């Protein structure tokens, strides 16, 4: 097993990671794999990326 580190994550990020795997680490690795596959298939929809970034910035602004 690789080195590990204790970190704080927001609950919504935890829930998101666990939708992709049985653990946070597995979920993150799965998301990375899916992103790489998506990138190989023709890149990202820039408008979708903008929407997600905008939503995340709005979310952060509420804290």
mmCIF file of C-alpha atoms in Angstrom:
data_model
loop_
_atom_site.group_PDB
_atom_site.id
_atom_site.type_symbol
_atom_site.label_atom_id
_atom_site.label_comp_id
_atom_site.label_asym_id
_atom_site.label_seq_id
_atom_site.Cartn_x
_atom_site.Cartn_y
_atom_site.Cartn_z
ATOM 1 C CA UNK A 1 0.000 0.000 0.000
ATOM 2 C CA UNK A 2 1.233 3.467 -0.838
ATOM 3 C CA UNK A 3 1.833 6.190 1.693
ATOM 4 C CA UNK A 4 -1.275 7.820 3.093
ATOM 5 C CA UNK A 5 -2.165 11.196 4.514
ATOM 6 C CA UNK A 6 -5.016 12.474 6.652
ATOM 7 C CA UNK A 7 -6.838 15.380 4.995
ATOM 8 C CA UNK A 8 -10.079 17.267 5.464
ATOM 9 C CA UNK A 9 -12.634 17.153 2.676
ATOM 10 C CA UNK A 10 -16.035 18.728 2.435
ATOM 11 C CA UNK A 11 -18.925 16.304 2.801
ATOM 12 C CA UNK A 12 -20.162 16.864 -0.744
ATOM 13 C CA UNK A 13 -16.696 16.003 -2.091
ATOM 14 C CA UNK A 14 -16.670 12.847 0.034
ATOM 15 C CA UNK A 15 -20.066 11.824 -1.330
ATOM 16 C CA UNK A 16 -18.899 12.493 -4.887
ATOM 17 C CA UNK A 17 -15.743 10.404 -4.492
ATOM 18 C CA UNK A 18 -17.679 7.535 -2.938
ATOM 19 C CA UNK A 19 -20.031 7.445 -5.927
ATOM 20 C CA UNK A 20 -17.011 6.455 -8.034
ATOM 21 C CA UNK A 21 -15.426 3.894 -5.699
ATOM 22 C CA UNK A 22 -15.558 2.088 -2.381
ATOM 23 C CA UNK A 23 -13.071 4.512 -0.839
ATOM 24 C CA UNK A 24 -12.087 8.122 -1.407
ATOM 25 C CA UNK A 25 -8.794 7.042 -2.974
ATOM 26 C CA UNK A 26 -10.471 4.585 -5.325
ATOM 27 C CA UNK A 27 -13.071 7.187 -6.294
ATOM 28 C CA UNK A 28 -10.413 9.775 -7.092
ATOM 29 C CA UNK A 29 -8.426 7.280 -9.166
ATOM 30 C CA UNK A 30 -11.573 6.308 -11.078
ATOM 31 C CA UNK A 31 -12.427 9.958 -11.747
ATOM 32 C CA UNK A 32 -8.885 10.580 -13.003
ATOM 33 C CA UNK A 33 -9.116 7.564 -15.317
ATOM 34 C CA UNK A 34 -12.466 8.749 -16.699
ATOM 35 C CA UNK A 35 -11.098 12.255 -17.270
ATOM 36 C CA UNK A 36 -8.088 10.880 -19.150
ATOM 37 C CA UNK A 37 -10.364 8.708 -21.302
ATOM 38 C CA UNK A 38 -12.586 11.700 -22.011
ATOM 39 C CA UNK A 39 -9.564 13.781 -22.973
ATOM 40 C CA UNK A 40 -8.391 11.089 -25.416
ATOM 41 C CA UNK A 41 -11.838 10.951 -27.032
ATOM 42 C CA UNK A 42 -11.792 14.561 -28.114
ATOM 43 C CA UNK A 43 -11.358 16.815 -25.165
ATOM 44 C CA UNK A 44 -13.761 18.610 -22.940
ATOM 45 C CA UNK A 45 -16.825 20.675 -23.662
ATOM 46 C CA UNK A 46 -15.468 24.084 -22.649
ATOM 47 C CA UNK A 47 -18.928 25.425 -21.821
ATOM 48 C CA UNK A 48 -19.578 22.524 -19.445
ATOM 49 C CA UNK A 49 -16.252 23.214 -17.741
ATOM 50 C CA UNK A 50 -17.171 26.895 -17.364
ATOM 51 C CA UNK A 51 -20.513 26.001 -15.803
ATOM 52 C CA UNK A 52 -18.918 23.649 -13.281
ATOM 53 C CA UNK A 53 -16.227 26.171 -12.342
ATOM 54 C CA UNK A 54 -18.844 28.916 -11.941
ATOM 55 C CA UNK A 55 -20.974 26.671 -9.695
ATOM 56 C CA UNK A 56 -17.973 25.730 -7.566
ATOM 57 C CA UNK A 57 -16.937 29.370 -7.166
ATOM 58 C CA UNK A 58 -20.487 30.262 -6.120
ATOM 59 C CA UNK A 59 -20.405 27.401 -3.618
ATOM 60 C CA UNK A 60 -17.089 28.553 -2.158
ATOM 61 C CA UNK A 61 -18.380 32.114 -1.915
ATOM 62 C CA UNK A 62 -21.090 31.006 0.505
ATOM 63 C CA UNK A 63 -18.552 29.929 3.164
#
